[in-house]
CSV table of C-alpha atoms in Angstrom, one decimal:
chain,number,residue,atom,x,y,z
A,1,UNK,CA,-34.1,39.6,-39.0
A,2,UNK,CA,-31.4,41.2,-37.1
A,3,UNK,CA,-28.9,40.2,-34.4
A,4,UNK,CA,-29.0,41.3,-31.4
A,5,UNK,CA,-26.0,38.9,-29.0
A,6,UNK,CA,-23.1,40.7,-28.2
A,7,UNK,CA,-20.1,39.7,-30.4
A,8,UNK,CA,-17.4,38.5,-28.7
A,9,UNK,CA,-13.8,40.5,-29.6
A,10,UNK,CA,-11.5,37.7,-30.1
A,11,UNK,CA,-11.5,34.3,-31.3
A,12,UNK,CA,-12.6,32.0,-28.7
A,13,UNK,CA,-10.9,28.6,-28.1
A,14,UNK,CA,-12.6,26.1,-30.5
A,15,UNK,CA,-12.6,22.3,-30.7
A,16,UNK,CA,-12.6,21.0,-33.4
A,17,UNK,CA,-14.8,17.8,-32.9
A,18,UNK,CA,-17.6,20.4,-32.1
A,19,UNK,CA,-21.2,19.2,-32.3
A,20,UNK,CA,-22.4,19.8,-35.3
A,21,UNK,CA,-19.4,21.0,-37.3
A,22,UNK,CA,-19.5,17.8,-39.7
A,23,UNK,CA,-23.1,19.1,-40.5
A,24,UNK,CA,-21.5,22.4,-41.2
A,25,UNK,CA,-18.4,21.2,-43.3
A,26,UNK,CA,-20.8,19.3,-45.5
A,27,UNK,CA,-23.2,22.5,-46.0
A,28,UNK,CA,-20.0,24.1,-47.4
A,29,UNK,CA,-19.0,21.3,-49.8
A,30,UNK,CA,-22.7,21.7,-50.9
A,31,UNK,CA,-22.5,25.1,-51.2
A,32,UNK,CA,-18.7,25.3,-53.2
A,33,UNK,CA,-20.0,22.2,-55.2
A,34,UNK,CA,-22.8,24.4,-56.6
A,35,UNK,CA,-20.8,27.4,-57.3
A,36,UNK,CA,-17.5,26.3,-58.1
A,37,UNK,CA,-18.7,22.9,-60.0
A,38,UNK,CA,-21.7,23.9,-60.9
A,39,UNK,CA,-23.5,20.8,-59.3
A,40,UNK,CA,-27.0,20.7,-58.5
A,41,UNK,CA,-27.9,20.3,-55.1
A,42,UNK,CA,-29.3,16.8,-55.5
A,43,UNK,CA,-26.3,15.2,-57.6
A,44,UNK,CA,-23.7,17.3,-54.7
A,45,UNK,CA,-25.7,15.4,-51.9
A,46,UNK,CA,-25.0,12.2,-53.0
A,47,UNK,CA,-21.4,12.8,-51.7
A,48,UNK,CA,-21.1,15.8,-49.4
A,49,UNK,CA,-23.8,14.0,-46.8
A,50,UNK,CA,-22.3,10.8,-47.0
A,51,UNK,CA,-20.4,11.2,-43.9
A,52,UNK,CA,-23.3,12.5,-41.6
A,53,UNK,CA,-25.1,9.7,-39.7
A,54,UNK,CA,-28.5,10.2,-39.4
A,55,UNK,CA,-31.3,12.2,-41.6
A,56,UNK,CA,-31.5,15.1,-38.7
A,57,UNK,CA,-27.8,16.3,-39.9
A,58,UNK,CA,-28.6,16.1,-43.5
A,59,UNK,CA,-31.7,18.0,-43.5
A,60,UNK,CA,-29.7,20.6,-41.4
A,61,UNK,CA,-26.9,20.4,-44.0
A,62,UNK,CA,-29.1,20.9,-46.8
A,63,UNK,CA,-31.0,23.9,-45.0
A,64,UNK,CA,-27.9,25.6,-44.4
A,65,UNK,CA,-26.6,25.3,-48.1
A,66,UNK,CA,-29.9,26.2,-49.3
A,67,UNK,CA,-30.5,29.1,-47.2
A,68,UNK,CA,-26.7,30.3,-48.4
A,69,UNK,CA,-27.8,29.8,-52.3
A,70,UNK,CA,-30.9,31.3,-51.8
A,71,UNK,CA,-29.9,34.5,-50.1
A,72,UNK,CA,-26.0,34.3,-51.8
A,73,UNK,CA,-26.2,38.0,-53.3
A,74,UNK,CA,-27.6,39.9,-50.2
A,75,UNK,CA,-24.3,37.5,-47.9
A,76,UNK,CA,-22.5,38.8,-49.7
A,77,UNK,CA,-23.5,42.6,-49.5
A,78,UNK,CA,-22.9,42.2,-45.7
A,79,UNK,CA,-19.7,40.3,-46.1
A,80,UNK,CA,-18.0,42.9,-48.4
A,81,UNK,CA,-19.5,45.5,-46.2
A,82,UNK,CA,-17.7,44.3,-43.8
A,83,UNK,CA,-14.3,43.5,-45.4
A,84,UNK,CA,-11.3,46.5,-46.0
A,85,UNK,CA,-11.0,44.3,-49.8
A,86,UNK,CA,-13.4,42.1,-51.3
A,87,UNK,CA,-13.0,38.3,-50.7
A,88,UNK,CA,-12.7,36.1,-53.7
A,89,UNK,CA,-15.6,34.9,-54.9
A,90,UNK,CA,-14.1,31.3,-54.2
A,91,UNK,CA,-12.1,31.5,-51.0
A,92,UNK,CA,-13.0,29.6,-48.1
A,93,UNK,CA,-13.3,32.6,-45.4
A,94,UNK,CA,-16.2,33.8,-47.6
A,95,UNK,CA,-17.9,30.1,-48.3
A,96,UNK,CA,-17.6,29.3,-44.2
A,97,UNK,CA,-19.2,33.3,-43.9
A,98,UNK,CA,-21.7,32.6,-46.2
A,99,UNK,CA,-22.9,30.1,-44.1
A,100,UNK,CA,-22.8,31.5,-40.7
A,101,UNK,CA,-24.5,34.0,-41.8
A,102,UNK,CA,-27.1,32.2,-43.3
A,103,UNK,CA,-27.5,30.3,-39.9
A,104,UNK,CA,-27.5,33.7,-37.9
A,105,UNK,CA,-30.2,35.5,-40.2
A,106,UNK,CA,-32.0,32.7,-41.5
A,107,UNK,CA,-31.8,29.8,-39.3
A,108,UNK,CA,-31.9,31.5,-36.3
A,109,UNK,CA,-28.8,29.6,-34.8
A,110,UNK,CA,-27.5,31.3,-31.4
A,111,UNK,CA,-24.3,33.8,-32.5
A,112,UNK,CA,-22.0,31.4,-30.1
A,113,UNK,CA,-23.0,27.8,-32.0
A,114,UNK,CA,-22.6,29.6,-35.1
A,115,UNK,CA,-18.8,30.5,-34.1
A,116,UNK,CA,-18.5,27.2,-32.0
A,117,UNK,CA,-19.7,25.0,-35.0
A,118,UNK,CA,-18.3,26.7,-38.4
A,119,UNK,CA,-15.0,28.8,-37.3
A,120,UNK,CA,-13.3,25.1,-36.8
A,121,UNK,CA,-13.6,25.2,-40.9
A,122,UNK,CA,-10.8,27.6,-40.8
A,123,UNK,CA,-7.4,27.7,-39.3
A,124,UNK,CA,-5.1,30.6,-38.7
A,125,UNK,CA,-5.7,34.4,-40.3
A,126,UNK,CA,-8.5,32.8,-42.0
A,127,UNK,CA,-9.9,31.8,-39.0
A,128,UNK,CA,-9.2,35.6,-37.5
A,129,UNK,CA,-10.6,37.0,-40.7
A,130,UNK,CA,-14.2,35.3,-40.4
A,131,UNK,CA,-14.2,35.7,-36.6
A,132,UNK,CA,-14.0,39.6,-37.2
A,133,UNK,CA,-16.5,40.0,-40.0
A,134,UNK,CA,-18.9,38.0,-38.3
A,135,UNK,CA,-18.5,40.1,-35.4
A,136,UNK,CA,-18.3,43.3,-37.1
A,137,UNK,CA,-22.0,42.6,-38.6
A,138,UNK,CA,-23.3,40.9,-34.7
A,139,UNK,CA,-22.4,44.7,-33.6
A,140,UNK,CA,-23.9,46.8,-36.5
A,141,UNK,CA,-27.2,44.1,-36.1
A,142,UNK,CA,-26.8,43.0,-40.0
A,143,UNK,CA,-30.2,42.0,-41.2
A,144,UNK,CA,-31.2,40.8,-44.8
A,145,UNK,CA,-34.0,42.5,-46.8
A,146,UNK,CA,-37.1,41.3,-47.0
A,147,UNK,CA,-36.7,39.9,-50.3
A,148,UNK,CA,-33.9,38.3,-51.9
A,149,UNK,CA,-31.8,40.0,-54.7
A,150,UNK,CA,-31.6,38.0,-57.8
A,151,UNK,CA,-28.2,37.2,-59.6
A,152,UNK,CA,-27.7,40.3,-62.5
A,153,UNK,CA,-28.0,37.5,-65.1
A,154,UNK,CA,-31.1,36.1,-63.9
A,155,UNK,CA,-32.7,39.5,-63.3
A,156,UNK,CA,-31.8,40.3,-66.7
A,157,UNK,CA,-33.6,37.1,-68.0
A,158,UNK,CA,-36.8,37.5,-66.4
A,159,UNK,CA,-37.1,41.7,-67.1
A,160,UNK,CA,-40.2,43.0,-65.7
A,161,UNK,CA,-41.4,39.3,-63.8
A,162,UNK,CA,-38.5,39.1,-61.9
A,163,UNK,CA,-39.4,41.5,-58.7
A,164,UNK,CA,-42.6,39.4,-58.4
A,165,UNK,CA,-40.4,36.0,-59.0
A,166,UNK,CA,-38.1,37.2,-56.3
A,167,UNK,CA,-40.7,37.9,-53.5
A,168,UNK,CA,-42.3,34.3,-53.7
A,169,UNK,CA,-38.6,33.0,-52.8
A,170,UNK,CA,-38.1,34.5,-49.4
A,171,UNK,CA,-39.0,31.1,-48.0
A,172,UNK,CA,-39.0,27.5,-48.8
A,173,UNK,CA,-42.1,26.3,-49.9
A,174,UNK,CA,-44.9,24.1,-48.5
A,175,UNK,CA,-45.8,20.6,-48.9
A,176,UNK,CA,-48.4,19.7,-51.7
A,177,UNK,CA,-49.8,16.3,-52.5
A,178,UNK,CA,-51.9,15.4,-55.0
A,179,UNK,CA,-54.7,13.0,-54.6
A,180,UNK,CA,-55.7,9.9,-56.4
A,181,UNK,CA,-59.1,10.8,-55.9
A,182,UNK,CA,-60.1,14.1,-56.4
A,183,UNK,CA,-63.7,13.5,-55.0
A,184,UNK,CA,-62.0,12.7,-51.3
A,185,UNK,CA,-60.5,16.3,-51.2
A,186,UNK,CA,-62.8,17.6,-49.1
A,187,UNK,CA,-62.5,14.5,-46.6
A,188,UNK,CA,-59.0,14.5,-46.6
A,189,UNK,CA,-58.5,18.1,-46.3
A,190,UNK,CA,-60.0,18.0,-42.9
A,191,UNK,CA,-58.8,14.5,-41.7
A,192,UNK,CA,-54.9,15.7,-42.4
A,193,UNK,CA,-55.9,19.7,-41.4
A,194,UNK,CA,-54.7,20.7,-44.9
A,195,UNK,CA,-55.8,23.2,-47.2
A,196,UNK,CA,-56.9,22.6,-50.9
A,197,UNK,CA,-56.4,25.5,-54.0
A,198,UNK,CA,-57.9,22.8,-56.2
A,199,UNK,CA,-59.4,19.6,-56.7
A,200,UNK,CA,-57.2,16.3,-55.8
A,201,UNK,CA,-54.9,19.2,-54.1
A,202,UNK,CA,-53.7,19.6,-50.6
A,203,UNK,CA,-51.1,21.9,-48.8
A,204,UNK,CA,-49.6,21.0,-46.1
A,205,UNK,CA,-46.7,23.4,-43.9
A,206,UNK,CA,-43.4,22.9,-44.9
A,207,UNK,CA,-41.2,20.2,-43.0
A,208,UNK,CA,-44.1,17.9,-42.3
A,209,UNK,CA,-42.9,14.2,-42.6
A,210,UNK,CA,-44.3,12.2,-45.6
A,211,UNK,CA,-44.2,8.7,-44.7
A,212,UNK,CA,-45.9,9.6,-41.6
A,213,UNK,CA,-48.8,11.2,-43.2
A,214,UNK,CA,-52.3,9.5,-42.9
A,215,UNK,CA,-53.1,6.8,-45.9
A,216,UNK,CA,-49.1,7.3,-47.2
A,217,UNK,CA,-48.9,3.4,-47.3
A,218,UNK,CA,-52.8,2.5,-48.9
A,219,UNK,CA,-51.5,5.0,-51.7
A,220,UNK,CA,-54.1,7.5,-51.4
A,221,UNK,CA,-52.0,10.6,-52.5
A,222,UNK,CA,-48.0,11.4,-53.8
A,223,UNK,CA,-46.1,14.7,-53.4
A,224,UNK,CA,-46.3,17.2,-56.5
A,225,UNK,CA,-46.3,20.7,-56.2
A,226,UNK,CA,-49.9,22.5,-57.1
A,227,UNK,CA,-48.3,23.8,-60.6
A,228,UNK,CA,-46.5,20.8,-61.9
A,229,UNK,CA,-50.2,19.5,-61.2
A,230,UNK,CA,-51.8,21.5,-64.0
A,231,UNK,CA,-50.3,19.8,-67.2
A,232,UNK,CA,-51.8,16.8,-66.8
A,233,UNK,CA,-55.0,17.7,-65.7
A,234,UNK,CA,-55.3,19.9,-68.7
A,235,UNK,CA,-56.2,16.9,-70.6
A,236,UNK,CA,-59.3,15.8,-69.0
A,237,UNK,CA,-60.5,12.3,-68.1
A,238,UNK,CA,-59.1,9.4,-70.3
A,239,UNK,CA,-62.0,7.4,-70.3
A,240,UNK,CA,-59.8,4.6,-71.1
A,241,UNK,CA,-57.9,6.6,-74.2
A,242,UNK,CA,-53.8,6.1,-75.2
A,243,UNK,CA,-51.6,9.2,-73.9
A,244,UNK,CA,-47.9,9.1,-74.2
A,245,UNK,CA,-46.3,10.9,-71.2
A,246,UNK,CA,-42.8,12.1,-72.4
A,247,UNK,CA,-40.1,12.6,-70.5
A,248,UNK,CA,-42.0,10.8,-67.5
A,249,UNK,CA,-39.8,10.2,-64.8
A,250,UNK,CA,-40.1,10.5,-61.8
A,251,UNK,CA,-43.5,10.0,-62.5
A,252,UNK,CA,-46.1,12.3,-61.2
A,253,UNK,CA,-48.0,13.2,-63.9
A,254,UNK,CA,-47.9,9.4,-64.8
A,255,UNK,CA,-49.6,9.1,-61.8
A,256,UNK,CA,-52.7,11.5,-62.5
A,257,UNK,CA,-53.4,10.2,-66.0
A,258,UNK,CA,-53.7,7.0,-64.9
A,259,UNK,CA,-55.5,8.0,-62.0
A,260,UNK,CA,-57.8,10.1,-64.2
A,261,UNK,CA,-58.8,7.0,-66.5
A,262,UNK,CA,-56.1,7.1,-69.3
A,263,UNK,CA,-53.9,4.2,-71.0
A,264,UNK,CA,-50.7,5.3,-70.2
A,265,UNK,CA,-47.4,4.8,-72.0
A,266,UNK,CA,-44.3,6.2,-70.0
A,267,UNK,CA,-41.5,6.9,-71.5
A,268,UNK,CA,-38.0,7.9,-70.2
A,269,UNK,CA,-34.1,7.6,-70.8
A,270,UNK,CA,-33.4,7.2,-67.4
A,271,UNK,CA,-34.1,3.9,-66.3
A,272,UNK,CA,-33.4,4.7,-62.1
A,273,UNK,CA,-35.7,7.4,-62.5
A,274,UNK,CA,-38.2,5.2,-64.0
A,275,UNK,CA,-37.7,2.5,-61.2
A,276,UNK,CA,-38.7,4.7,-58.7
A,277,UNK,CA,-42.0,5.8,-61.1
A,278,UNK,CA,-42.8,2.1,-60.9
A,279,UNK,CA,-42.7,1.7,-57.0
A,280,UNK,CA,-45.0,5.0,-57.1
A,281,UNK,CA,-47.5,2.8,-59.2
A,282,UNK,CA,-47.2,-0.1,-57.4
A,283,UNK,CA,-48.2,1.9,-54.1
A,284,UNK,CA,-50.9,4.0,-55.3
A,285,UNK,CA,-52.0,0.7,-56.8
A,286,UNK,CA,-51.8,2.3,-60.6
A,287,UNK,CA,-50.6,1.0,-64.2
A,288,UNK,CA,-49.4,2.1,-66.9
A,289,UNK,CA,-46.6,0.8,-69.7
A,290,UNK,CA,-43.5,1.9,-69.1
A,291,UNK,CA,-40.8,1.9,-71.9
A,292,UNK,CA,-36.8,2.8,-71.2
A,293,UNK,CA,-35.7,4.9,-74.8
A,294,UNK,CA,-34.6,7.8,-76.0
A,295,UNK,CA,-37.3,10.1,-77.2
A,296,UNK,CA,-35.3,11.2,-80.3
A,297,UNK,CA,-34.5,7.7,-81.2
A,298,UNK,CA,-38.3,5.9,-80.3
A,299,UNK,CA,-41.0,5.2,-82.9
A,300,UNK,CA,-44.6,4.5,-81.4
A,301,UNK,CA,-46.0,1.0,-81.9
A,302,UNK,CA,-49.2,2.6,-81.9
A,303,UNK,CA,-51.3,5.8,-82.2
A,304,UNK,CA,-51.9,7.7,-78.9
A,305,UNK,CA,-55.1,10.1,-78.8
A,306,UNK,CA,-52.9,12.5,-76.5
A,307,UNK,CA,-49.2,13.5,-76.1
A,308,UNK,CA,-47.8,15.5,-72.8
A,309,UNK,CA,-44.3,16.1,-72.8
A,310,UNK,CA,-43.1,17.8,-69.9
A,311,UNK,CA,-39.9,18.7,-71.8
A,312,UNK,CA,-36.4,18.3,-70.3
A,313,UNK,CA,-35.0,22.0,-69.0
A,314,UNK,CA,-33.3,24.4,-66.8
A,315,UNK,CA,-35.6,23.8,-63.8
A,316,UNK,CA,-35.2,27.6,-63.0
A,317,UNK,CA,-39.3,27.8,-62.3
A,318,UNK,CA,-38.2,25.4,-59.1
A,319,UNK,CA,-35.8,27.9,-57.6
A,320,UNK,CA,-37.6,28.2,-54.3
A,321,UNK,CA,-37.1,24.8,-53.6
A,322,UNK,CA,-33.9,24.3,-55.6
A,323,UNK,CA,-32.4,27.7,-55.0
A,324,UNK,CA,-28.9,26.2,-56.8
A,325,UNK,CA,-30.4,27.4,-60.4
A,326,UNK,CA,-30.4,30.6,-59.5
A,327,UNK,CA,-26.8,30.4,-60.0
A,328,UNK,CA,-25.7,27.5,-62.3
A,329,UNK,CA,-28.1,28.6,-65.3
A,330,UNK,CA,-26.4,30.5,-68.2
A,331,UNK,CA,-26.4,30.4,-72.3
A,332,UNK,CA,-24.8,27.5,-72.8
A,333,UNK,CA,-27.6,25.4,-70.7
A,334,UNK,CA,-30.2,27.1,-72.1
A,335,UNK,CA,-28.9,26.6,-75.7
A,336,UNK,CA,-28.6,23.3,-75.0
A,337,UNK,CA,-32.1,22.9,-73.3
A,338,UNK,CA,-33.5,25.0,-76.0
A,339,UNK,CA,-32.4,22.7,-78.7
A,340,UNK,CA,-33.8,19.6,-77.3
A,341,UNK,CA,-37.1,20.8,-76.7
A,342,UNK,CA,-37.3,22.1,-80.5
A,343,UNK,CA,-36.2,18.5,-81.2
A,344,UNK,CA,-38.8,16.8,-79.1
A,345,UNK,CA,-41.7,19.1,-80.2
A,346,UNK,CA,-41.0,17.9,-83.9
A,347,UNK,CA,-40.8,14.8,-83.1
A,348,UNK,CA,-44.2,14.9,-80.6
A,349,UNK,CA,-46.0,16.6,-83.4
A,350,UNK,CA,-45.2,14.0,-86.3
A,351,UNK,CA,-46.6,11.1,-84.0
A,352,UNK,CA,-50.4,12.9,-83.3
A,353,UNK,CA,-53.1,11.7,-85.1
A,354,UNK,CA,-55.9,13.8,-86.5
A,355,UNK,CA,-57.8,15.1,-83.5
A,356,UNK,CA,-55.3,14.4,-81.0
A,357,UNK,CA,-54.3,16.5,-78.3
A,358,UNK,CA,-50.9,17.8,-77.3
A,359,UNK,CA,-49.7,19.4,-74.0
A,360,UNK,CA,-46.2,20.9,-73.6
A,361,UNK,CA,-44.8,21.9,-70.5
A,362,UNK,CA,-41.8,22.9,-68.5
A,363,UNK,CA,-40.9,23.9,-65.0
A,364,UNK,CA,-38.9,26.8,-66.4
A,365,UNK,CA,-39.1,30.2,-66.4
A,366,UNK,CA,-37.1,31.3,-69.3
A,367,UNK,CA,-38.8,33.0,-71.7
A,368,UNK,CA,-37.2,30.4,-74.5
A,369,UNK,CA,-38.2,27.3,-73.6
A,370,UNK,CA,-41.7,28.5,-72.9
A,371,UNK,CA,-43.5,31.0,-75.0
A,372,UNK,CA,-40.9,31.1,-77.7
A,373,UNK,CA,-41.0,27.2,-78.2
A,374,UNK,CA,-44.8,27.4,-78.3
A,375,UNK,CA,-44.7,30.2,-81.0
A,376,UNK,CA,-43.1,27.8,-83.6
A,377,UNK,CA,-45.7,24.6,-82.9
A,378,UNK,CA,-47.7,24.5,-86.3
A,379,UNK,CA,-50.4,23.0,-84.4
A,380,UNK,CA,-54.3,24.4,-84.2
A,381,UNK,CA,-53.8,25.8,-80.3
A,382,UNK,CA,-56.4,24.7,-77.8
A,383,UNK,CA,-56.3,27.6,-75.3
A,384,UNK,CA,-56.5,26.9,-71.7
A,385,UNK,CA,-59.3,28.7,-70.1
A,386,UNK,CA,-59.5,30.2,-66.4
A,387,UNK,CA,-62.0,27.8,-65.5
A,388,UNK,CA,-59.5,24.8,-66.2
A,389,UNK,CA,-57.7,26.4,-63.8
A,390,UNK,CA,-57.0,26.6,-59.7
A,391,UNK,CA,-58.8,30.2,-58.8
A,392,UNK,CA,-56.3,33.0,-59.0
A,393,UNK,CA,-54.9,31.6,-61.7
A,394,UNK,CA,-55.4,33.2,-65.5
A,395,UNK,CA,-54.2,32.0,-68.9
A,396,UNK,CA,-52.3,34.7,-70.8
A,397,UNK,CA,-54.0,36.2,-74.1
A,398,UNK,CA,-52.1,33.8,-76.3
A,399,UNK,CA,-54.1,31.0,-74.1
A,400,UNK,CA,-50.9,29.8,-73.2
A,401,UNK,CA,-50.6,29.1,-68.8
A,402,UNK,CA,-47.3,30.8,-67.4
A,403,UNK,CA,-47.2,30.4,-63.1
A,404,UNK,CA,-44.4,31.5,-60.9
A,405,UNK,CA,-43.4,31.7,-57.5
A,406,UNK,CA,-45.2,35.6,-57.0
A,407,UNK,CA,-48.6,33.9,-57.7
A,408,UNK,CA,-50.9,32.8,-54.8
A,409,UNK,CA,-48.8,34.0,-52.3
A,410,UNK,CA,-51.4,34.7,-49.8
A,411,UNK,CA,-51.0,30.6,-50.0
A,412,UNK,CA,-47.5,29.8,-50.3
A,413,UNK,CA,-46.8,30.9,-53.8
A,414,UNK,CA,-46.2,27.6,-56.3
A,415,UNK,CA,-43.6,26.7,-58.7
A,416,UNK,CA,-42.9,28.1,-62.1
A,417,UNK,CA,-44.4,26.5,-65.1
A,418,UNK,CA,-45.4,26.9,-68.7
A,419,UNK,CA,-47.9,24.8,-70.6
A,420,UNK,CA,-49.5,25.1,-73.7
A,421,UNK,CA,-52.0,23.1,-75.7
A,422,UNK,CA,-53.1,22.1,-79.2
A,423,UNK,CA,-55.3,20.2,-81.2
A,424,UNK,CA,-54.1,18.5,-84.6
């Protein structure tokens, strides 16, 4: 998208209580707290939107950081482009550039709020500085590509997937829910005018409001995206059989097992994640047990006739909704990732009885804590078939299921998953 305003030639006279400049200044914490912290997006929130008054603000805050992470390497093509040196990576003049830009070619914000709202960041030649660049690229009508350019280290990771990856990211993604009951799809596909790539599955545009969805209060559905969908319903209907859910919170696939007829036992370290899995129960009028331990540390009172443990990882198959782990992810997380997940996997094996079923998953799509963590599972595999899964959709030969945010794109792409199966 280009820009076509005419730039104006000097700095204009800005006040600094501008409308819409604490939105701005707290899109720029977010943004430095991500690449100079190396925050997520989530934990930076907590204290960078504190100050804003009302959701409208934050959401705009948020957009305007995510936009920046999502799009960082391509702003700042056109910034150096536009620069007689390159900025530091950290300076302020580049952050606040970052995110007009991101406004100008993403958000479609009018050239003169852009200025009016974000140049007030600055004061003095920095001020001049980001007043000229931003002009500079208003007059040669600066326009980002179609697809975002990955990070060199994340390209590098994902080899030949990562041109596909990228063109699923150009946009935020839609809204999914997941159903309680899969047999009202049909019904509540056309009562809410969404669209359904699978049983119990909706899709709904991006940016529609939740709690003012039909049925939100009788319970009838929560939000998951399609993909993280597809671990749990890889098991099947319970018909009143034990499965341990590992690593549970925040709870969706908690949610479906017990919806589908299983015994659920919940488990999680984190016991404010888990507080907010047993509101989710309580309004979509499910059970399960929920236990508060460490995985590495917990012994099973009893025998479970499935395991899923959506393991603990980088996140990176969420990028297009978290675009922040496109540039916090590097060896040392995945090591440490890595090692965990080897560790639960032992310990998830040693508790299956004879004839039990296990399901491992993450939302990653790093090559080691997906395939290669499978490879060493010295389990009888249970490969997932195509019919199992939504159309458009294949297992790999291995009969292993890797999704990322390329695939279904003629419906709003979906996250990044891999999941595997076996039988003991």
């Amino acid at each position: 998208m280009a820009m076509n305003a005419p730039a104006p030639s000097s700095p204009p006279h800005l006040d600094d209580t501008a409308t819409g400049l604490p939105a701005r200044r707290a899109a720029m914490r977010l943004l430095e707290a991500v690449l100079i912290k190396g925050e997520t997006l989530e934990k930076a929130g907590a204290y960078c939107l504190s100050a804003l008054k009302g959701p409208a603000d934050k959401a705009h805050a948020k957009a305007i950081a995510g936009e920046s992470l999502r799009w960082l390497v391509d702003l700042d093509t056109l910034i150096d482009g536009a620069t007689k040196k390159p900025l530091d990576p950290h300076a302020k003049t580049r952050s606040v550039l970052r995110i007009m830009l991101a406004q100008a070619l993403r958000l479609e914000t009018p050239p003169h709020a852009v200025i009016a709202s974000a140049l007030p960041l600055l004061t003095g030649g920095q001020r001049r500085l980001a007043h000229g660049v931003f002009s500079a690229l208003l007059k040669r009508n600066a326009a980002l590509p179609d697809v975002p350019t990955l990070p060199e280290n994340v390209q590098a990771r994902w080899g030949e997937r990562a041109a596909a990856i990228a063109a699923g990211l150009a946009s935020p993604p839609p809204l999914d829910l997941q159903l309680k009951k899969s047999a009202e799809t049909r019904e509540r596909a056309e009562g809410m005018g969404a669209v359904s790539l699978a049983p119990g599955h909706l899709r709904l545009p991006r940016g529609t409001p939740v709690d003012r969805l039909p049925s939100y209060e009788e319970g009838a559905w929560w939000v998951q995206d399609l993909a993280a969908s597809l671990p749990a319903s890889l098991l099947g209907r319970g018909e009143g059989k034990r499965v341990l859910d590992l690593c549970a919170a925040p709870g969706g696939k908690t949610l479906q097992l017990a919806a589908a007829g299983w015994q659920v036992t919940a488990l999680d370290i984190n016991e404010r994640r888990l507080e907010r899995l047993r509101e989710n129960l309580q309004r979509n009028g499910l059970e399960a047990e929920i236990v508060v331990a460490d995985a590495l540390a917990y012994t099973p009172g009893k025998a479970f006739d499935a395991i899923l443990l959506d393991a603990p990882c980088t996140a990176t198959g969420t990028c297009r909704r978290h675009p922040d782990v496109l540039h916090r992810i590097g060896e040392d997380e995945l090591s440490e990732t890595t090692t965990l997940q080897a560790a639960l996997l032992r310990r998830a094996v040693g508790w299956l009885p004879e004839g039990g079923t296990l399901v491992y998953a993450v939302c990653s799509l790093e090559e080691g804590e997906g395939a290669a963590q499978a490879a060493r599972v010295a389990l009888d595999p249970l490969p997932i078939s195509a019919s199992e899964l939504p159309a458009g959709l294949q297992p790999t030969p291995e009969g292993w299921l890797r999704t990322d945010p390329g695939m279904l794109a003629e419906h709003g792409g979906l996250d990044g998953f891999f999941v595997a199966r076996w039988k003991k």
